C-alpha positions as a LaTeX table, in Angstrom:
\begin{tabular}{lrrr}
\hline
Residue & $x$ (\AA) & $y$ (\AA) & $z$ (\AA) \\
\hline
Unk1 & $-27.56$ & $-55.34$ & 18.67 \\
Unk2 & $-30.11$ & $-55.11$ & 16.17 \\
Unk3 & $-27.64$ & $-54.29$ & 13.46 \\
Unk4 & $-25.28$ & $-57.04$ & 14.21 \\
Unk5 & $-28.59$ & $-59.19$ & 14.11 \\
Unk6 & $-29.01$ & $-58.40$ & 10.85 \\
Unk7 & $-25.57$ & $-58.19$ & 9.51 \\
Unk8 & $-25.28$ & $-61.89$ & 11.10 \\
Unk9 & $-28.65$ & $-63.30$ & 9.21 \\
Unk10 & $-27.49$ & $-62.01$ & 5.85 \\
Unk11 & $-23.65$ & $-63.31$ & 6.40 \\
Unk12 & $-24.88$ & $-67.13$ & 7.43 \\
Unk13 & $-27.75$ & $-66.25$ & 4.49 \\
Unk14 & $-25.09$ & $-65.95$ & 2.00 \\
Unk15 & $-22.53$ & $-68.43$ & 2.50 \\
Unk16 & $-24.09$ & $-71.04$ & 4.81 \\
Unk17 & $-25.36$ & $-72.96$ & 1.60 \\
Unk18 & $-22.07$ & $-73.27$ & $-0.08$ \\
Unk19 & $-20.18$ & $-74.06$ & 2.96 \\
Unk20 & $-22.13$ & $-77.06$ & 4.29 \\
Unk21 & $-22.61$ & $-78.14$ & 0.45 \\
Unk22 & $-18.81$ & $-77.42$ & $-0.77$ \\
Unk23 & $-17.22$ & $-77.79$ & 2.44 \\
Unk24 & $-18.87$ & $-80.08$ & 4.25 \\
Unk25 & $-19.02$ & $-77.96$ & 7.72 \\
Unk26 & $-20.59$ & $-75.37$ & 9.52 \\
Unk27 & $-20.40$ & $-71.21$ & 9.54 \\
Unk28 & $-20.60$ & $-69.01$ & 11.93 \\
Unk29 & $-20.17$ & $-65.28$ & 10.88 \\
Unk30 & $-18.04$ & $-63.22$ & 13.53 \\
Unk31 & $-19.63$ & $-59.47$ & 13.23 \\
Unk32 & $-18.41$ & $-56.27$ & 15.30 \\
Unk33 & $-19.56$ & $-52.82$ & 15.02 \\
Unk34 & $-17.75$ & $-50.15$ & 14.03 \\
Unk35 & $-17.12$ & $-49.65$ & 17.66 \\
Unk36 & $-15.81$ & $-53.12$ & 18.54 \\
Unk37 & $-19.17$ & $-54.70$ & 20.10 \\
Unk38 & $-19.63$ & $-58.34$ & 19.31 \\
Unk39 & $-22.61$ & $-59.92$ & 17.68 \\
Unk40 & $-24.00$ & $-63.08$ & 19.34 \\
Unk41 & $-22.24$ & $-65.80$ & 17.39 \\
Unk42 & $-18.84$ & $-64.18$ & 17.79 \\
Unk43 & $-19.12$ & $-64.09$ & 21.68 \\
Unk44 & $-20.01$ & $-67.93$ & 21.55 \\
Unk45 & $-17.30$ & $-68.60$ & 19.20 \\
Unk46 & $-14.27$ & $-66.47$ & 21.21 \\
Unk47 & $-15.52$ & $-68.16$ & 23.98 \\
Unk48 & $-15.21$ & $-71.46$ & 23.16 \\
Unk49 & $-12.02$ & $-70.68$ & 22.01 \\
Unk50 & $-11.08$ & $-69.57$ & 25.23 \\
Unk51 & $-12.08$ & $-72.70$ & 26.64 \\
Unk52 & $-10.11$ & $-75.04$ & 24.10 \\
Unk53 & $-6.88$ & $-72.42$ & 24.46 \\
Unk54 & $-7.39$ & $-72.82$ & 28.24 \\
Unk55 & $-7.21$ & $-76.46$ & 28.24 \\
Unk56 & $-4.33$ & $-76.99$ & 25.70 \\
Unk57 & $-1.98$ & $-74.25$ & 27.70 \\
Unk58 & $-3.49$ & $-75.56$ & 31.12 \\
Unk59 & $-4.13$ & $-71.80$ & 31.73 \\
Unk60 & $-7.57$ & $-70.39$ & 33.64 \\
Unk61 & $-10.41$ & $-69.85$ & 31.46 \\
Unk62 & $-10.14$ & $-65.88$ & 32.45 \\
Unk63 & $-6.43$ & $-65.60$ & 31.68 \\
Unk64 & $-7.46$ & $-66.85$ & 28.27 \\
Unk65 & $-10.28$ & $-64.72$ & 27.35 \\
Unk66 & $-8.25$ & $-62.14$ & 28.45 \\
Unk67 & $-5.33$ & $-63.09$ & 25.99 \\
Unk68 & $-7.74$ & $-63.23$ & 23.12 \\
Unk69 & $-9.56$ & $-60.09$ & 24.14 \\
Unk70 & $-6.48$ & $-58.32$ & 24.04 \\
Unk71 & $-5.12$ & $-59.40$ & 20.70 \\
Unk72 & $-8.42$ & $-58.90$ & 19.64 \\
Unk73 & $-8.39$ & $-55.48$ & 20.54 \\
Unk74 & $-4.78$ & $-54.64$ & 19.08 \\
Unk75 & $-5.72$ & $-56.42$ & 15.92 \\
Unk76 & $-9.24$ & $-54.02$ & 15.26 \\
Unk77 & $-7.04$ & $-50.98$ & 16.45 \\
Unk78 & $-4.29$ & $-51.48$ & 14.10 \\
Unk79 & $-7.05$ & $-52.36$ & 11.16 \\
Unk80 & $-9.02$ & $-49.29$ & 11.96 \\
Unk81 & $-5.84$ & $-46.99$ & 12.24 \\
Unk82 & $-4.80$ & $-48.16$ & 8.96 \\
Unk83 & $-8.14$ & $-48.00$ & 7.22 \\
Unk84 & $-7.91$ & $-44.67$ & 8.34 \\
Unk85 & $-4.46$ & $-43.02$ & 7.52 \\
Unk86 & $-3.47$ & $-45.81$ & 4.70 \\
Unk87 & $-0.62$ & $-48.35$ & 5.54 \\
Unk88 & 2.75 & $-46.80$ & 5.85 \\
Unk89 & 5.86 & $-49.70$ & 6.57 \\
Unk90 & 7.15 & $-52.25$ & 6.03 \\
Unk91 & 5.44 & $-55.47$ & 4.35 \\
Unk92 & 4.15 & $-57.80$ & 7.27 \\
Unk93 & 6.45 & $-60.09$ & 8.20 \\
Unk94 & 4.94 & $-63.67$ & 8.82 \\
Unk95 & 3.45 & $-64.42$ & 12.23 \\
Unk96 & 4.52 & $-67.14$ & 14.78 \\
Unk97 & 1.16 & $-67.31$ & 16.84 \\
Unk98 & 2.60 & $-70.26$ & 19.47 \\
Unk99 & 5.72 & $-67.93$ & 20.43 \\
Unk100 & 3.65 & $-65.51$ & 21.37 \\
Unk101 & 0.45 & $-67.43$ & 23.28 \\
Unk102 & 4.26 & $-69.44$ & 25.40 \\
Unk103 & 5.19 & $-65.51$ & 26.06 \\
Unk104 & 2.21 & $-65.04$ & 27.26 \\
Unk105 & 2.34 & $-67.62$ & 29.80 \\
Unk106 & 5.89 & $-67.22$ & 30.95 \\
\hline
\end{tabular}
């Protein structure tokens, strides 16, 4: 906790400056730890994504988080497995996010 802490106070430290100067908004870093754990400010903002996915679907809050949680998951798996053995396919092939959240809720 005290790590994320810390990676989270140098992150908004850094960029927070040019991003309400230059872009005219706010930033909030999302941190994990090498072992997945979320830092404060990346709990808030999941969940109020969760919230705003839950009322544009017309899903329940909890079958939202889960979605996310579970992409989430996938996402830092597949990063870490590559990171680890090197990338070894095909080139990424572009990404339809809506197909899969309407899958989802099939």
């Amino acid at each position: 906790a005290v790590v994320s802490t810390q990676s989270t106070g140098e992150k908004k430290r850094a960029y927070n400056a040019r991003v309400l100067e230059v872009e005219k908004c706010s930033f909030s870093p999302i941190v994990f730890s090498t072992t997945g754990i979320m830092g404060n400010e990346a709990c808030k903002f999941y969940s109020r994504l969760a919230e705003k996915l839950s009322a544009k679907s017309r899903q329940s809050y909890p079958d939202s988080i889960r979605y996310i949680r579970q992409r989430l998951s996938f996402c830092l798996l597949k990063t870490t497995i590559v990171s680890l053995r090197g990338f070894k396919g095909k080139k990424p092939t572009e990404y339809n996010n809506s197909l899969d959240i309407n899958l989802l809720y099939m």
